[in-house]
XYZ file of C-alpha atoms in Angstrom:
687
model
C 2.915 -13.373 0.562
C 6.471 -12.446 -0.255
C 9.478 -13.414 1.838
C 9.929 -9.818 2.914
C 6.308 -9.440 4.027
C 6.574 -12.732 5.929
C 9.572 -11.322 7.755
C 7.482 -8.354 8.861
C 4.565 -10.538 9.849
C 6.714 -12.981 11.805
C 8.250 -10.294 13.984
C 11.315 -9.359 11.949
C 12.089 -5.873 10.761
C 8.804 -4.398 11.759
C 8.160 -6.436 14.856
C 7.482 -3.517 17.149
C 8.841 -1.028 19.619
C 10.367 -3.312 22.190
C 12.507 -5.366 19.857
C 15.920 -4.963 21.588
C 17.856 -5.112 18.316
C 15.688 -2.376 16.830
C 16.102 -0.176 19.905
C 19.886 -0.579 19.877
C 20.037 0.404 16.196
C 17.752 3.401 16.685
C 19.477 4.898 19.771
C 22.576 6.274 17.988
C 20.322 7.949 15.400
C 18.182 9.395 18.197
C 21.264 11.060 19.731
C 22.441 12.301 16.319
C 19.050 13.927 15.801
C 19.698 16.173 18.822
C 21.473 18.418 16.327
C 19.491 21.711 16.374
C 19.581 21.797 12.557
C 17.544 18.580 12.596
C 15.229 19.394 15.505
C 14.299 22.800 14.034
C 12.157 21.033 11.406
C 9.716 20.345 14.262
C 8.838 23.705 15.870
C 7.351 22.131 19.007
C 10.337 19.909 19.745
C 12.724 22.770 18.955
C 11.086 24.775 21.746
C 11.556 21.782 24.081
C 15.230 21.549 23.036
C 15.778 25.269 23.735
C 14.044 24.802 27.096
C 16.309 21.856 27.891
C 19.379 23.977 27.209
C 18.053 26.861 29.343
C 17.183 24.682 32.353
C 20.578 22.968 32.098
C 22.355 26.344 32.126
C 20.368 27.502 35.174
C 21.081 24.189 36.899
C 24.801 24.728 36.426
C 24.401 28.212 37.955
C 22.760 26.623 41.011
C 24.323 23.128 41.304
C 22.545 22.377 44.563
C 19.069 22.732 43.071
C 17.925 19.112 42.635
C 14.636 20.308 41.109
C 16.413 22.099 38.252
C 18.562 19.055 37.485
C 15.536 16.743 37.540
C 13.548 19.004 35.189
C 16.545 19.331 32.832
C 17.068 15.566 32.690
C 13.423 14.851 31.846
C 13.286 17.611 29.239
C 16.317 16.120 27.485
C 14.625 12.716 27.674
C 11.495 14.240 26.105
C 13.496 15.377 23.070
C 15.374 12.070 22.950
C 12.138 10.049 23.048
C 10.755 12.121 20.164
C 13.943 11.484 18.176
C 13.764 7.801 19.087
C 10.243 7.525 17.652
C 11.405 8.996 14.333
C 14.625 6.944 14.326
C 12.700 3.712 14.902
C 10.281 4.524 12.092
C 13.220 5.239 9.777
C 15.047 2.138 10.999
C 12.310 -0.090 9.643
C 12.902 1.456 6.204
C 16.689 1.192 6.536
C 16.421 -2.564 6.934
C 14.600 -2.596 3.594
C 17.236 -0.307 2.090
C 20.049 -2.643 3.174
C 18.400 -5.456 1.227
C 18.109 -3.222 -1.826
C 21.739 -2.108 -1.583
C 22.833 -5.735 -1.754
C 20.905 -5.969 -5.024
C 22.540 -2.809 -6.389
C 25.864 -3.921 -7.784
C 28.406 -2.296 -10.027
C 27.965 -4.433 -13.123
C 29.777 -4.590 -16.436
C 27.406 -3.883 -19.313
C 27.602 -5.299 -22.840
C 26.743 -2.157 -24.807
C 25.793 -2.425 -28.471
C 27.637 -0.065 -30.810
C 26.348 -0.728 -34.274
C 26.711 -4.474 -34.818
C 29.446 -5.039 -32.235
C 29.465 -5.300 -28.460
C 31.728 -3.457 -26.040
C 32.115 -4.017 -22.312
C 31.678 -0.854 -20.250
C 30.948 -0.145 -16.555
C 27.229 0.016 -15.819
C 27.732 3.473 -14.316
C 28.777 4.848 -17.720
C 25.478 3.973 -19.430
C 23.313 6.802 -20.660
C 19.657 7.088 -21.634
C 19.091 5.476 -25.028
C 22.053 3.048 -24.856
C 21.362 -0.509 -26.004
C 22.734 -3.381 -23.911
C 22.656 -7.150 -24.343
C 21.874 -9.476 -21.434
C 21.978 -13.268 -21.508
C 21.415 -16.036 -18.962
C 23.458 -15.332 -15.832
C 23.910 -11.589 -16.548
C 22.869 -8.892 -14.090
C 20.831 -6.178 -15.774
C 23.011 -3.034 -15.543
C 20.257 -0.387 -15.472
C 16.566 0.338 -15.797
C 15.179 -0.001 -19.285
C 12.746 -1.638 -21.708
C 13.229 -4.884 -23.603
C 13.172 -4.041 -27.301
C 14.157 -7.463 -28.648
C 13.767 -10.989 -27.326
C 12.127 -12.626 -24.322
C 13.749 -13.824 -21.099
C 13.038 -15.156 -17.636
C 14.196 -12.650 -14.983
C 14.832 -13.091 -11.263
C 13.394 -10.012 -9.470
C 13.534 -11.446 -5.949
C 15.952 -8.707 -4.844
C 13.139 -6.186 -5.376
C 9.886 -8.040 -4.833
C 11.015 -10.769 -2.434
C 9.315 -13.374 -4.650
C 11.535 -16.276 -5.662
C 9.462 -17.130 -8.750
C 10.994 -15.664 -11.939
C 8.983 -13.422 -14.260
C 8.871 -13.135 -18.032
C 10.045 -9.949 -19.714
C 9.531 -9.494 -23.441
C 9.489 -6.834 -26.111
C 6.401 -5.289 -27.637
C 4.015 -5.509 -24.701
C 3.172 -4.225 -21.252
C 5.761 -6.523 -19.643
C 8.823 -4.997 -21.224
C 10.230 -2.981 -18.298
C 13.300 -4.348 -16.488
C 15.056 -3.071 -13.375
C 18.763 -2.668 -12.810
C 20.188 -5.161 -10.322
C 17.853 -7.994 -11.326
C 19.228 -11.125 -13.002
C 18.486 -12.782 -16.347
C 17.909 -16.525 -15.900
C 17.384 -17.645 -19.490
C 17.544 -16.611 -23.137
C 18.806 -13.314 -24.557
C 17.322 -9.819 -24.619
C 18.316 -6.395 -25.902
C 17.474 -3.574 -23.485
C 17.204 0.159 -24.122
C 18.371 2.104 -21.029
C 15.780 4.624 -19.792
C 17.442 6.149 -16.678
C 20.694 7.833 -15.707
C 23.134 6.200 -13.270
C 22.157 7.057 -9.690
C 18.528 7.629 -10.693
C 17.540 4.012 -11.181
C 14.469 2.463 -9.642
C 16.535 0.833 -6.871
C 18.292 4.147 -6.111
C 14.936 5.860 -5.716
C 13.620 3.010 -3.583
C 16.615 3.240 -1.248
C 16.156 6.984 -0.764
C 12.429 6.700 -0.227
C 12.350 3.784 2.217
C 15.131 5.367 4.278
C 13.078 8.518 4.554
C 15.837 10.648 3.020
C 13.570 11.716 0.171
C 10.398 11.954 2.254
C 8.789 15.346 1.896
C 6.192 16.595 4.331
C 2.669 16.292 2.974
C 0.280 19.286 2.759
C -1.748 18.018 5.729
C 1.426 17.449 7.729
C 2.657 20.965 6.934
C -0.734 22.427 7.906
C -0.680 20.513 11.196
C 2.869 21.716 11.879
C 1.701 25.302 11.358
C -1.186 24.716 13.785
C 1.167 23.222 16.389
C 3.586 26.125 15.968
C 0.701 28.579 16.432
C -0.428 26.831 19.616
C 3.168 26.882 20.860
C 3.366 30.660 20.310
C 0.034 31.174 22.106
C 1.188 29.168 25.149
C 4.576 30.903 25.065
C 2.831 34.264 25.334
C 0.541 32.912 28.064
C 3.451 31.629 30.138
C 5.342 34.905 29.609
C 2.490 36.779 31.306
C 2.623 34.638 34.475
C 5.681 36.244 36.229
C 3.938 39.614 36.744
C 0.908 37.864 38.256
C 3.205 35.785 40.435
C 5.069 38.887 41.651
C 1.778 40.592 42.441
C 0.633 37.545 44.418
C 3.954 37.266 46.211
C 4.870 33.975 44.509
C 8.190 33.397 42.796
C 8.314 31.586 39.434
C 11.841 30.648 38.397
C 12.958 30.190 34.788
C 13.096 26.422 35.346
C 9.455 26.394 36.472
C 8.341 28.565 33.547
C 10.125 26.355 31.007
C 8.660 23.207 32.564
C 5.195 24.756 32.520
C 5.559 25.773 28.854
C 6.735 22.295 27.783
C 3.802 20.677 29.574
C 1.261 22.991 27.957
C 2.427 22.943 24.323
C 1.341 19.926 22.179
C 4.574 17.959 22.621
C 2.929 14.536 22.210
C 1.772 14.978 18.610
C 4.792 17.198 17.853
C 7.074 14.336 18.875
C 5.171 11.650 16.944
C 4.087 13.514 13.807
C 7.115 12.614 11.699
C 7.081 8.987 12.889
C 3.416 8.637 11.872
C 4.188 9.773 8.305
C 7.245 7.542 7.942
C 5.390 4.554 9.404
C 2.558 5.073 6.891
C 4.983 4.727 3.980
C 6.626 1.797 5.752
C 3.307 -0.058 5.949
C 3.093 0.248 2.167
C 6.651 -1.089 1.819
C 5.635 -4.083 3.945
C 3.039 -4.824 1.290
C 5.584 -4.354 -1.497
C 4.199 -0.999 -2.624
C 6.590 1.883 -3.211
C 5.072 5.339 -2.691
C 6.953 8.026 -4.572
C 5.744 10.639 -2.066
C 3.938 10.926 1.239
C 1.387 13.079 -0.597
C 0.284 9.959 -2.516
C -0.251 7.975 0.710
C -2.299 10.808 2.181
C -4.321 11.200 -1.014
C -5.112 7.478 -0.877
C -6.782 8.079 2.473
C -9.073 10.710 0.947
C -9.932 8.802 -2.254
C -13.638 8.809 -3.060
C -13.572 7.151 -6.511
C -11.732 3.936 -7.347
C -11.090 2.943 -10.982
C -10.366 -0.771 -11.347
C -9.442 -2.685 -14.475
C -11.668 -5.713 -14.990
C -9.198 -8.275 -16.274
C -6.864 -9.539 -13.577
C -8.297 -7.187 -10.943
C -11.980 -7.994 -10.598
C -11.844 -11.204 -12.626
C -9.232 -13.935 -12.787
C -8.271 -12.785 -16.275
C -8.843 -16.015 -18.194
C -12.310 -17.125 -19.177
C -13.157 -20.536 -17.753
C -15.639 -23.205 -18.723
C -18.691 -22.931 -16.450
C -21.201 -25.392 -17.956
C -22.000 -27.692 -20.883
C -25.353 -26.970 -22.566
C -26.606 -29.787 -24.849
C -28.888 -29.337 -27.864
C -32.100 -31.358 -28.194
C -31.403 -35.061 -28.528
C -27.981 -34.872 -26.806
C -26.981 -35.302 -23.158
C -24.625 -33.156 -21.089
C -22.320 -36.143 -20.649
C -21.961 -36.491 -24.441
C -21.148 -32.775 -24.786
C -18.629 -32.982 -21.934
C -16.900 -36.035 -23.412
C -16.610 -34.500 -26.894
C -15.535 -31.113 -25.487
C -12.798 -32.687 -23.375
C -11.511 -34.813 -26.266
C -11.426 -31.873 -28.691
C -9.671 -29.670 -26.112
C -6.615 -31.901 -25.700
C -4.971 -30.027 -28.589
C -5.977 -26.631 -27.147
C -3.202 -25.297 -24.876
C -4.977 -22.028 -24.083
C -6.251 -21.436 -20.511
C -9.793 -21.689 -21.859
C -9.051 -25.072 -23.416
C -7.468 -26.381 -20.199
C -10.523 -25.240 -18.218
C -12.811 -27.320 -20.481
C -10.762 -30.461 -19.718
C -10.818 -29.738 -15.977
C -14.590 -29.040 -15.870
C -15.384 -32.276 -17.702
C -13.214 -34.192 -15.254
C -14.529 -32.539 -12.075
C -18.243 -32.274 -12.891
C -18.827 -35.414 -14.930
C -16.131 -37.726 -13.596
C -14.447 -38.065 -16.993
C -10.891 -39.257 -16.715
C -8.469 -36.726 -18.172
C -7.035 -38.209 -21.349
C -3.772 -37.314 -23.034
C -2.700 -37.114 -26.640
C -0.212 -39.945 -26.031
C -3.047 -42.367 -25.276
C -4.425 -41.827 -28.793
C -1.243 -42.229 -30.803
C -3.078 -43.000 -34.031
C -5.261 -39.881 -33.788
C -4.803 -36.784 -35.901
C -4.815 -33.699 -33.691
C -5.980 -30.272 -34.824
C -4.325 -27.661 -32.626
C -6.049 -24.416 -31.739
C -4.840 -21.387 -33.702
C -5.932 -17.771 -33.732
C -6.686 -18.128 -37.446
C -8.986 -21.187 -37.311
C -10.266 -20.505 -33.757
C -10.924 -24.235 -33.405
C -9.285 -27.332 -31.958
C -10.172 -30.983 -32.349
C -9.230 -34.528 -33.211
C -9.881 -37.090 -35.946
C -9.902 -40.605 -34.478
C -11.544 -43.938 -35.358
C -13.462 -42.430 -38.271
C -14.910 -39.735 -36.052
C -14.157 -36.002 -36.231
C -14.676 -33.784 -33.190
C -14.352 -30.016 -33.156
C -14.687 -27.282 -30.503
C -14.264 -23.550 -31.017
C -15.792 -20.167 -31.732
C -19.419 -20.337 -32.849
C -18.828 -18.941 -36.327
C -15.876 -21.254 -37.034
C -17.658 -24.418 -35.851
C -20.881 -23.585 -37.725
C -18.865 -23.073 -40.918
C -17.092 -26.426 -40.361
C -20.420 -28.258 -39.877
C -21.705 -26.836 -43.142
C -18.486 -27.853 -44.916
C -19.047 -31.418 -43.675
C -22.550 -31.419 -45.161
C -24.483 -30.907 -41.940
C -26.990 -28.329 -40.739
C -26.507 -26.427 -37.444
C -29.231 -26.985 -34.843
C -31.378 -23.906 -34.296
C -31.337 -24.276 -30.516
C -27.504 -24.304 -30.565
C -27.480 -20.868 -32.223
C -30.123 -19.598 -29.770
C -28.118 -20.877 -26.784
C -24.926 -19.263 -28.106
C -26.735 -15.921 -28.549
C -28.217 -16.132 -25.048
C -24.774 -16.764 -23.493
C -23.293 -13.833 -25.440
C -26.056 -11.496 -24.275
C -25.395 -12.546 -20.669
C -21.751 -11.529 -21.006
C -20.314 -15.012 -21.521
C -18.439 -16.587 -24.422
C -20.042 -19.552 -26.234
C -17.910 -22.338 -27.739
C -19.700 -24.817 -29.948
C -18.916 -28.540 -29.841
C -19.580 -30.512 -33.047
C -18.979 -34.037 -34.335
C -18.935 -35.768 -37.722
C -19.564 -39.522 -37.561
C -21.764 -42.137 -39.220
C -24.803 -40.014 -38.352
C -23.360 -37.028 -40.221
C -22.089 -33.624 -39.093
C -24.000 -31.945 -36.262
C -23.621 -29.665 -33.255
C -23.730 -31.487 -29.912
C -23.924 -28.495 -27.630
C -22.362 -25.336 -26.272
C -19.593 -24.726 -23.737
C -20.321 -21.630 -21.653
C -17.101 -19.709 -20.875
C -17.287 -17.117 -18.108
C -14.891 -14.410 -17.023
C -14.777 -15.599 -13.416
C -15.041 -12.943 -10.721
C -12.474 -13.414 -7.957
C -13.705 -14.768 -4.647
C -14.627 -12.136 -2.093
C -14.750 -9.214 -4.540
C -18.422 -8.413 -3.853
C -17.711 -8.299 -0.107
C -14.710 -5.998 -0.652
C -16.741 -3.632 -2.814
C -19.470 -3.592 -0.169
C -16.824 -2.647 2.390
C -15.541 0.132 0.124
C -19.096 1.419 -0.203
C -19.298 1.640 3.589
C -16.070 3.651 3.454
C -17.824 6.106 1.127
C -15.812 5.057 -1.946
C -17.453 4.651 -5.355
C -16.035 1.845 -7.509
C -15.927 1.951 -11.310
C -14.880 -1.039 -13.419
C -12.955 -0.238 -16.616
C -12.974 -2.763 -19.442
C -12.561 -3.053 -23.172
C -15.506 -5.479 -23.330
C -18.808 -4.617 -24.945
C -21.476 -3.047 -22.707
C -23.478 -6.270 -22.326
C -20.491 -8.261 -21.097
C -19.334 -5.388 -18.918
C -22.764 -5.045 -17.277
C -22.948 -8.770 -16.508
C -19.529 -8.736 -14.796
C -20.295 -5.459 -12.993
C -23.551 -6.853 -11.596
C -21.880 -10.070 -10.459
C -18.937 -8.263 -8.828
C -21.080 -5.595 -7.200
C -19.262 -2.486 -8.490
C -21.134 0.817 -8.524
C -20.568 1.635 -12.206
C -18.594 0.535 -15.260
C -16.948 2.001 -18.345
C -17.158 -0.351 -21.339
C -15.071 -0.319 -24.524
C -12.719 2.055 -22.728
C -9.968 3.876 -24.630
C -7.128 5.928 -23.038
C -9.107 9.070 -23.890
C -12.213 7.667 -22.196
C -10.248 6.931 -19.003
C -8.825 10.449 -18.933
C -12.241 11.998 -19.495
C -13.764 9.906 -16.694
C -11.028 10.893 -14.215
C -11.371 14.574 -15.086
C -15.159 14.431 -14.645
C -14.770 12.899 -11.198
C -12.104 15.425 -10.187
C -14.222 18.308 -11.449
C -16.829 17.203 -8.907
C -14.304 17.616 -6.101
C -13.445 13.918 -5.793
C -10.030 12.292 -5.447
C -9.499 9.429 -7.900
C -7.283 6.341 -7.674
C -6.565 3.863 -10.460
C -4.177 1.097 -11.483
C -2.448 0.489 -14.800
C 0.510 -1.219 -16.417
C 0.605 -0.225 -20.076
C 1.909 2.789 -21.960
C -1.701 3.562 -22.888
C -2.477 3.817 -19.143
C 0.249 6.432 -18.520
C -1.881 9.558 -19.205
C -4.639 8.367 -16.865
C -2.129 7.329 -14.175
C -0.577 10.790 -14.307
C -3.995 12.468 -14.110
C -5.255 10.361 -11.183
C -4.605 11.588 -7.643
C -3.315 8.111 -6.778
C -1.847 6.258 -9.757
C -0.590 2.746 -8.948
C 1.639 1.332 -11.698
C 2.409 -2.364 -11.890
C 6.097 -3.265 -11.622
C 5.640 -5.644 -14.559
C 4.393 -2.766 -16.688
C 6.174 -0.374 -18.972
C 8.603 2.322 -17.875
C 6.116 4.954 -19.063
C 3.464 3.640 -16.679
C 5.876 3.547 -13.725
C 7.071 7.080 -14.423
C 3.495 8.380 -14.700
C 2.177 6.827 -11.462
C 3.002 8.004 -7.949
C 3.072 4.453 -6.565
C 4.556 1.219 -7.873
C 3.231 -2.195 -6.848
C 6.247 -4.505 -6.838
C 3.997 -7.592 -6.781
C 1.950 -6.317 -9.743
C -1.305 -7.228 -7.994
C -4.006 -4.780 -9.143
C -6.336 -5.618 -6.237
C -3.749 -4.139 -3.874
C -5.200 -0.717 -4.677
C -7.931 -1.505 -2.151
C -5.302 -2.143 0.557
C -3.503 1.089 -0.384
C -6.694 3.073 0.224
C -7.100 1.406 3.630
C -3.488 2.224 4.576
C -3.989 5.857 3.532
C -7.105 6.111 5.668
C -5.274 4.484 8.571
C -2.521 7.111 8.293
C -5.022 9.983 8.439
C -6.967 8.385 11.296
C -3.788 7.763 13.306
C -2.689 11.369 12.909
C -6.138 12.652 13.855
C -6.440 10.335 16.856
C -3.055 11.264 18.319
C -3.668 14.966 17.682
C -6.953 14.706 19.593
C -5.193 12.839 22.419
C -2.359 15.378 22.548
C -4.589 18.466 22.770
C -6.841 16.844 25.398
C -3.665 15.864 27.250
C -2.518 19.479 27.416
C -5.863 20.636 28.828
C -5.627 18.053 31.618
C -2.018 19.000 32.440
C -3.072 22.647 32.670
C -5.601 21.805 35.396
C -2.992 19.663 37.153
C -0.213 22.260 37.339
C -1.743 25.764 37.607
C -3.814 25.118 40.774
C -0.803 23.541 42.502
C 1.383 26.533 41.606
C -0.949 29.309 42.774
C -3.005 27.628 45.490
C -0.826 29.179 48.203
C -1.367 32.700 46.851
C -4.965 32.156 45.775
C -6.566 29.634 48.173
C -9.714 29.527 46.050
C -7.727 27.740 43.315
C -7.227 24.820 45.663
C -10.712 23.646 44.698
C -9.336 22.922 41.223
C -6.499 20.855 42.673
C -8.637 17.727 42.368
C -5.597 15.427 42.467
C -4.312 16.916 45.728
C -0.692 16.829 44.569
C 1.915 16.871 47.309
C 3.597 20.200 46.473
C 4.110 22.655 43.607
C 7.543 21.113 42.858
C 6.058 17.610 42.848
C 3.175 18.737 40.599
C 5.514 20.269 38.002
C 8.014 17.408 38.048
C 5.215 14.805 37.828
C 3.750 16.584 34.792
C 7.144 16.790 33.074
C 7.850 13.089 33.744
C 4.391 12.100 32.463
C 4.872 14.341 29.419
C 8.032 12.415 28.477
C 6.755 8.929 29.270
C 3.503 9.323 27.319
C 5.549 9.912 24.140
C 7.412 6.629 24.462
C 4.154 4.874 25.433
C 2.457 6.030 22.219
C 5.312 5.132 19.843
C 3.920 1.603 19.179
C 0.550 3.106 18.227
C 2.223 5.680 15.959
C 4.224 2.964 14.180
C 1.469 0.378 13.961
C -1.344 2.835 13.271
C -4.851 3.089 14.673
C -6.994 0.238 13.428
C -9.252 1.354 10.588
C -12.908 0.349 10.597
C -15.132 1.288 7.642
C -17.658 3.947 8.568
C -18.777 7.513 7.992
C -16.920 10.642 9.060
C -19.374 11.323 11.917
C -18.807 7.849 13.326
C -15.029 8.246 13.198
C -15.284 11.678 14.851
C -17.351 10.241 17.712
C -14.854 7.433 18.131
C -11.930 9.878 18.172
C -13.556 12.113 20.770
C -14.692 9.203 22.924
C -11.538 7.070 22.868
C -8.713 9.542 22.301
C -10.320 12.787 23.467
C -11.678 11.357 26.717
C -8.584 9.165 27.092
C -6.360 12.203 26.636
C -8.223 13.983 29.453
C -8.233 11.084 31.904
C -4.731 9.669 31.340
C -2.799 12.727 32.664
C -4.855 12.879 35.850
C -4.155 9.229 36.598
C -0.548 9.270 35.399
C 0.478 12.486 37.139
C -1.173 11.378 40.397
C 0.679 8.033 40.370
C 4.018 9.744 39.618
C 3.329 12.324 42.358
C 2.662 9.537 44.881
C 5.958 7.870 43.952
C 7.870 11.165 44.167
C 6.361 11.933 47.575
C 8.105 8.822 48.891
C 11.472 10.452 48.144
C 12.724 12.544 51.090
C 12.833 16.258 50.375
C 10.261 16.181 47.557
C 6.959 15.375 49.224
């Protein structure tokens, strides 16, 4: 967990609604958002703002009307509470942006012009410029390392204090402006213009300045605006009925009635829900380039996951020692450990560890055998070993070790070859262990290397299956190896020996079937597939091409985070749906609370619908307006935190929504308005 995520988890930036410091910071923004040019982006709240202005004007015309002043005050508070919800959601992102701004410095760049260097301001760099950075230098702009290798401190972006390696010629060549070189020297080709760097984009996005409304959000806004127009027309028809019945409805009463009937709750919280969804990704060190990507993640039905580093640990590890006839496991383990001391690869280290843990062999070091001749592992020989005390020990790829045994005058054991073939067919990697001593050259046994599946992956894939998501493992391995790993991990399908073209074709096939596809990648060869996928998560350690192609960037470069991203996307959609259900049910309940109280005097039969027995028409209207404002502020924590997501089908989620939020939205106004009415009735002149 990064330092920044810990801060969120421990009650820092994202600690919740009632953090006094957060409230104080959000209040000025809430008042600034009263600007009609800002409020007009939310049609529902714009109607409330216009109503607030109208009731205030009529209150000034009749200063002695306490009812008009009370309605005006609570209508203004309704708009302010809506602005406060959005300001608090944005405030969480602004705290992140402040951290990023501290990382964004005006640096002096050492630009290469031919063979010489010249010092220029970082802001004057252009795409294609070459700059030199050495230990202690701040990288002046986004780019790719084209020469050299260096250790880079990226804590300003990721929050992780551990440095990372950036080098030319691979998928870890991308560097970010504002990060610091800790060692060595690199030459960087600039890939972005000043003001358009990765940090600049992050600042704009986490602050919400660059947040665009998603298609679903726009559609919901249109629905809310339509409902507002319908209720506006309905309220406009009431004065003639009131005149006919001999009841007077003032402009203040009509405005209050309209505000209570339109879907103000979801209208007030809609923007905060979207911002909070992106903020939850930021808490997990994922940068979404658009709200559309977060929403799409919630609707993903196919998940493409790279095998190495995502499903498996990435490095094959020794799993067992298999002896040939006439040899014991302990002998194989001892020889394998001894011959692996000159093998610095992760596979070689795992052989030493397995021999120590499973067979109790003390880990030896090259220094203890000073007179020994060590044979280091190389990609050319594909073997490692040692010559000591007249004994030669070798461990390595089957073909290399078998050839060595023959060179020493020995004959490979048939069961060793059979065991190696069996391990290969099962998806593992066999390493042969051989010795040449007074008994001649012979194979002692086989080390079984496995691509180890990460703990808990099968359970996570089972959970995704319950969510209705199909998982596909992508690997460059042969089909046999791929099938073995896929079966062990529990994925639904796999694509073996995958090329960039194969990935693209797979994504297009899934999309042609009406499915939304998500995938991760970090290399230039992943860029086409990342761009084609509905949700493309690029690793921050990857190339600039990958980060430009994807619509999300994982700052921690943890491919398994794609699963969390899908869960956050679903949580965003569920939260929006739940609060919309609550808001509409809320309006229905308020309708039955207010209308009977207003017309019961003229139409006594309506008194049967006045189930709450409110004290008076004025008390009924004022209670509804007060409840309408308070319910917004009460739901802000839920909008920011999000409704808890539980894997299940759409029918189950619909039942839960209707039961919890639909029924809750009907019951809450009856209870809340009645309690407020009872309190108001205690005030002289109201009851």
